[in-house]
Amino acid sequence: MKSGKLWSWIIFGLGAAYFLVPLLATFEFSLRIRREGYTLDAYTSVFSDGRFQASFSYSLIVGVCAIVVGLLIVVPAAYYVRLRAPHLRPIIEFVTLLPLIIPAIILVFGYIGMYNTSSPLPLLGTNLGTDILLTLAYVALALPYMYRAVDTGLRTIDVQTLTEAANILGANQATIIAKVIFPNIIVAVLSGAFLTLAIVIGEFTIASLLNRQVFGVYMQNVGANRAFEPAALAVISFVITWGAMGMIQLLARFAPKTARRD
């Protein structure tokens, strides 16, 4: 074996160990709730906890709402920029990167200042309003990933030709986006959706300061009072995140192979 290839495997092994050893140690610790041997009692305790079910269900609902709202904003915007205003792409990409630059805690304090009960739009005055604000905050957090996933999907199809063909057949812009563009980028859209869901499931800062009991807040509360259940929750959250990443990799196999570069 050549020395360069050997060093590549050594570096890969060190990287894999750096990532996997803490995870395996966490999993092993989560099984040691009983002194007499390994058991799944920590996982049983977590899954039977009503707060886990409520917080996880709430996170899933908010995540689905954030995905729907994000798609309604991103798909038409990315389509318009690609078709009519390609010169605006650098500006749009910069705007979509802002959630990565601005810390979540600054974002949520901005929301609290703008939408408190004494503001012209007091969303924080009701539970429904707070839920809407939390959903919009997650849309903003996932915007960099959702926009790039959709934009990558649009690069794999001939948007100009598809639009002109649909226009000749009498379709309006809404019909073109819904029945022509969207089905052709469904794999990219699903990739963005899974990334959004993974972000929502693990988010803590915004939900905590808005006093919403999401999965991340539940994990923090359990971690402050118990020993083994937090380890089980960490493993569960890893499984959820890896499941989402695995679905993205699986869907990528069905992505169109031909790409058109503008």
Short mmCIF file of C-alpha atoms in Angstrom, two decimals:
data_model
loop_
_atom_site.label_atom_id
_atom_site.label_comp_id
_atom_site.label_asym_id
_atom_site.label_seq_id
_atom_site.Cartn_x
_atom_site.Cartn_y
_atom_site.Cartn_z
CA MET A 1 0.00 0.00 0.00
CA LYS A 2 1.38 3.41 -0.97
CA SER A 3 2.28 5.74 1.87
CA GLY A 4 -0.15 8.43 0.61
CA LYS A 5 -3.06 5.97 0.62
CA LEU A 6 -2.04 4.68 4.05
CA TRP A 7 -2.06 8.19 5.49
CA SER A 8 -5.47 8.79 3.93
CA TRP A 9 -6.87 5.75 5.74
CA ILE A 10 -5.20 6.81 9.00
CA ILE A 11 -6.71 10.30 8.79
CA PHE A 12 -10.09 8.81 7.86
CA GLY A 13 -9.91 6.42 10.81
CA LEU A 14 -9.00 9.21 13.24
CA GLY A 15 -11.86 11.33 11.95
CA ALA A 16 -14.32 8.44 12.19
CA ALA A 17 -13.13 7.64 15.73
CA TYR A 18 -13.44 11.29 16.78
CA PHE A 19 -17.05 11.23 15.66
CA LEU A 20 -18.17 7.68 16.52
CA VAL A 21 -16.45 7.00 19.86
CA PRO A 22 -18.40 9.68 21.82
CA LEU A 23 -21.62 8.53 20.19
CA LEU A 24 -20.98 4.87 21.02
CA ALA A 25 -20.01 5.84 24.57
CA THR A 26 -23.27 7.80 24.90
CA PHE A 27 -25.25 4.83 23.61
CA GLU A 28 -23.46 2.45 25.98
CA PHE A 29 -24.09 4.79 28.92
CA SER A 30 -27.80 5.03 28.05
CA LEU A 31 -28.07 1.23 28.49
CA ARG A 32 -26.58 1.21 32.03
CA ILE A 33 -29.58 2.47 33.97
CA ARG A 34 -29.58 -0.85 35.90
CA ARG A 35 -26.51 -2.13 37.75
CA GLU A 36 -27.12 -5.77 36.85
CA GLY A 37 -26.64 -5.25 33.10
CA TYR A 38 -27.59 -3.43 29.95
CA THR A 39 -31.22 -2.55 29.47
CA LEU A 40 -33.42 -0.36 27.28
CA ASP A 41 -35.24 1.09 30.29
CA ALA A 42 -33.98 4.63 29.54
CA TYR A 43 -35.52 4.46 26.07
CA THR A 44 -38.72 2.95 27.46
CA SER A 45 -38.91 5.76 30.01
CA VAL A 46 -38.43 8.38 27.30
CA PHE A 47 -40.97 6.94 24.86
CA SER A 48 -43.59 6.48 27.60
CA ASP A 49 -43.17 10.05 28.86
CA GLY A 50 -46.17 12.15 27.85
CA ARG A 51 -43.99 15.26 27.65
CA PHE A 52 -41.76 13.54 25.08
CA GLN A 53 -44.75 12.61 22.95
CA ALA A 54 -46.23 16.11 23.22
CA SER A 55 -42.98 17.96 22.53
CA PHE A 56 -41.94 15.69 19.65
CA SER A 57 -45.40 15.90 18.06
CA TYR A 58 -45.37 19.68 18.43
CA SER A 59 -41.91 19.89 16.84
CA LEU A 60 -43.06 17.72 13.93
CA ILE A 61 -46.16 19.90 13.35
CA VAL A 62 -44.13 23.12 13.50
CA GLY A 63 -41.50 21.54 11.24
CA VAL A 64 -44.08 20.55 8.61
CA CYS A 65 -45.61 24.05 8.75
CA ALA A 66 -42.14 25.60 8.37
CA ILE A 67 -41.46 23.37 5.35
CA VAL A 68 -44.75 24.34 3.66
CA VAL A 69 -44.28 28.07 4.31
CA GLY A 70 -40.64 27.88 3.24
CA LEU A 71 -41.53 26.18 -0.04
CA LEU A 72 -44.28 28.72 -0.76
CA ILE A 73 -41.67 31.48 -0.39
CA VAL A 74 -38.53 29.89 -1.82
CA VAL A 75 -39.78 28.02 -4.90
CA PRO A 76 -41.48 31.01 -6.60
CA ALA A 77 -38.61 33.32 -5.60
CA ALA A 78 -35.87 30.98 -6.88
CA TYR A 79 -37.87 30.33 -10.06
CA TYR A 80 -38.34 34.05 -10.73
CA VAL A 81 -34.69 34.86 -10.07
CA ARG A 82 -33.51 32.08 -12.34
CA LEU A 83 -35.94 32.92 -15.16
CA ARG A 84 -36.36 36.69 -15.06
CA ALA A 85 -33.71 38.24 -12.85
CA PRO A 86 -30.47 36.24 -12.81
CA HIS A 87 -28.58 39.45 -12.05
CA LEU A 88 -30.27 39.48 -8.62
CA ARG A 89 -28.86 36.07 -7.68
CA PRO A 90 -25.85 37.40 -5.70
CA ILE A 91 -28.16 39.65 -3.68
CA ILE A 92 -30.66 36.85 -3.03
CA GLU A 93 -27.91 34.44 -2.02
CA PHE A 94 -26.50 37.01 0.40
CA VAL A 95 -29.94 37.55 1.94
CA THR A 96 -30.47 33.81 2.34
CA LEU A 97 -27.12 33.55 4.14
CA LEU A 98 -28.07 36.09 6.80
CA PRO A 99 -29.62 33.48 9.16
CA LEU A 100 -26.18 31.83 9.29
CA ILE A 101 -24.53 35.14 10.18
CA ILE A 102 -27.07 36.43 12.70
CA PRO A 103 -27.15 34.34 15.92
CA ALA A 104 -30.49 32.81 16.80
CA ILE A 105 -30.59 34.62 20.14
CA ILE A 106 -30.38 38.00 18.39
CA LEU A 107 -33.08 36.91 15.97
CA VAL A 108 -35.48 35.89 18.73
CA PHE A 109 -34.91 39.07 20.76
CA GLY A 110 -35.71 41.00 17.60
CA TYR A 111 -38.96 39.05 17.27
CA ILE A 112 -39.83 39.70 20.92
CA GLY A 113 -39.22 43.41 20.47
CA MET A 114 -41.25 43.64 17.27
CA TYR A 115 -44.18 41.36 18.12
CA ASN A 116 -44.72 41.83 21.89
CA THR A 117 -48.14 42.66 23.32
CA SER A 118 -47.57 46.42 23.05
CA SER A 119 -46.55 46.33 19.37
CA PRO A 120 -48.88 47.02 16.41
CA LEU A 121 -48.79 43.29 15.59
CA PRO A 122 -48.91 41.53 19.00
CA LEU A 123 -48.30 37.93 17.89
CA LEU A 124 -46.84 37.05 21.29
CA GLY A 125 -50.14 37.90 22.98
CA THR A 126 -51.72 34.56 22.01
CA ASN A 127 -50.58 30.95 21.76
CA LEU A 128 -51.54 30.79 18.10
CA GLY A 129 -49.63 33.96 17.36
CA THR A 130 -46.56 32.61 19.16
CA ASP A 131 -46.81 29.37 17.20
CA ILE A 132 -46.96 31.35 13.96
CA LEU A 133 -43.95 33.42 15.02
CA LEU A 134 -42.00 30.27 15.92
CA THR A 135 -42.84 28.75 12.54
CA LEU A 136 -41.67 31.88 10.72
CA ALA A 137 -38.48 31.89 12.78
CA TYR A 138 -37.77 28.32 11.69
CA VAL A 139 -38.47 29.29 8.08
CA ALA A 140 -35.79 31.95 8.44
CA LEU A 141 -33.33 29.52 10.07
CA ALA A 142 -33.81 26.95 7.30
CA LEU A 143 -33.75 29.52 4.48
CA PRO A 144 -30.05 29.00 3.52
CA TYR A 145 -30.53 25.25 3.13
CA MET A 146 -33.97 25.35 1.52
CA TYR A 147 -32.99 28.01 -1.04
CA ARG A 148 -29.82 26.20 -2.10
CA ALA A 149 -31.61 22.88 -2.39
CA VAL A 150 -34.32 24.40 -4.61
CA ASP A 151 -31.79 26.42 -6.64
CA THR A 152 -29.73 23.27 -7.22
CA GLY A 153 -32.86 21.51 -8.42
CA LEU A 154 -33.65 24.34 -10.83
CA ARG A 155 -30.15 24.07 -12.30
CA THR A 156 -30.87 20.48 -13.35
CA ILE A 157 -33.81 21.41 -15.58
CA ASP A 158 -34.29 23.75 -18.53
CA VAL A 159 -36.51 26.31 -16.83
CA GLN A 160 -36.70 28.60 -19.85
CA THR A 161 -37.88 25.90 -22.28
CA LEU A 162 -40.36 24.39 -19.84
CA THR A 163 -41.85 27.82 -19.12
CA GLU A 164 -42.15 28.73 -22.79
CA ALA A 165 -43.80 25.39 -23.61
CA ALA A 166 -46.28 25.81 -20.77
CA ASN A 167 -47.03 29.39 -21.84
CA ILE A 168 -47.77 28.22 -25.39
CA LEU A 169 -50.27 25.76 -23.93
CA GLY A 170 -51.98 28.59 -22.03
CA ALA A 171 -50.72 28.00 -18.49
CA ASN A 172 -50.29 30.94 -16.13
CA GLN A 173 -47.33 31.42 -13.79
CA ALA A 174 -48.97 29.73 -10.81
CA THR A 175 -49.85 26.67 -12.90
CA ILE A 176 -46.34 26.53 -14.37
CA ILE A 177 -44.74 26.55 -10.92
CA ALA A 178 -47.19 24.06 -9.39
CA LYS A 179 -47.60 21.58 -12.26
CA VAL A 180 -44.42 21.94 -14.33
CA ILE A 181 -41.52 23.24 -12.24
CA PHE A 182 -42.35 21.73 -8.85
CA PRO A 183 -42.67 18.07 -10.04
CA ASN A 184 -39.32 18.39 -11.85
CA ILE A 185 -37.46 19.53 -8.73
CA ILE A 186 -39.29 17.36 -6.22
CA VAL A 187 -36.09 15.54 -5.19
CA ALA A 188 -34.33 18.82 -4.42
CA VAL A 189 -37.43 20.06 -2.61
CA LEU A 190 -37.53 16.95 -0.43
CA SER A 191 -33.83 17.40 0.38
CA GLY A 192 -34.55 20.93 1.58
CA ALA A 193 -37.56 19.66 3.52
CA PHE A 194 -35.53 17.02 5.38
CA LEU A 195 -32.83 19.57 6.23
CA THR A 196 -35.51 21.92 7.57
CA LEU A 197 -37.02 19.15 9.68
CA ALA A 198 -33.61 18.21 11.11
CA ILE A 199 -33.01 21.86 12.08
CA VAL A 200 -36.43 22.20 13.71
CA ILE A 201 -36.10 18.97 15.71
CA GLY A 202 -32.83 20.09 17.31
CA GLU A 203 -33.53 23.80 17.80
CA PHE A 204 -33.57 25.14 21.38
CA THR A 205 -32.78 28.86 21.68
CA ILE A 206 -35.73 30.41 19.87
CA ALA A 207 -38.33 27.99 21.23
CA SER A 208 -37.04 28.39 24.78
CA LEU A 209 -37.19 32.18 24.74
CA LEU A 210 -40.65 32.08 23.14
CA ASN A 211 -41.74 29.63 25.87
CA ARG A 212 -42.66 26.83 23.44
CA GLN A 213 -42.24 23.21 24.57
CA VAL A 214 -40.47 21.73 21.56
CA PHE A 215 -38.25 18.64 21.48
CA GLY A 216 -35.06 20.62 22.09
CA VAL A 217 -36.51 22.27 25.20
CA TYR A 218 -37.71 18.89 26.46
CA MET A 219 -34.19 17.49 26.03
CA GLN A 220 -32.74 20.34 28.06
CA ASN A 221 -35.30 19.92 30.85
CA VAL A 222 -34.72 16.17 31.06
CA GLY A 223 -30.94 16.66 31.01
CA ALA A 224 -31.15 18.95 34.04
CA ASN A 225 -32.91 16.37 36.22
CA ARG A 226 -31.92 12.88 35.03
CA ALA A 227 -28.77 10.97 34.09
CA PHE A 228 -29.54 8.19 31.60
CA GLU A 229 -32.59 9.55 29.76
CA PRO A 230 -30.64 12.51 28.28
CA ALA A 231 -28.17 10.03 26.76
CA ALA A 232 -31.08 8.10 25.26
CA LEU A 233 -32.54 11.35 23.88
CA ALA A 234 -29.18 12.26 22.36
CA VAL A 235 -29.06 8.90 20.57
CA ILE A 236 -32.68 9.32 19.40
CA SER A 237 -31.97 12.80 18.03
CA PHE A 238 -28.89 11.44 16.20
CA VAL A 239 -31.00 8.68 14.68
CA ILE A 240 -33.59 11.22 13.51
CA THR A 241 -30.94 13.48 12.00
CA TRP A 242 -29.12 10.60 10.32
CA GLY A 243 -32.43 9.28 9.04
CA ALA A 244 -33.09 12.65 7.40
CA MET A 245 -29.58 12.72 5.91
CA GLY A 246 -29.99 9.14 4.68
CA MET A 247 -33.26 10.05 2.96
CA ILE A 248 -31.50 12.96 1.22
CA GLN A 249 -28.76 10.62 -0.03
CA LEU A 250 -31.37 8.11 -1.17
CA LEU A 251 -33.40 10.74 -3.00
CA ALA A 252 -30.24 12.14 -4.61
CA ARG A 253 -29.93 8.86 -6.51
CA PHE A 254 -33.17 9.71 -8.32
CA ALA A 255 -32.14 13.28 -9.20
CA PRO A 256 -31.89 14.18 -12.90
CA LYS A 257 -28.41 13.52 -14.20
CA THR A 258 -28.36 16.21 -16.90
CA ALA A 259 -27.53 19.69 -15.69
CA ARG A 260 -27.92 22.95 -17.46
CA ARG A 261 -25.57 25.76 -16.51
CA ASP A 262 -26.52 29.35 -17.16
#
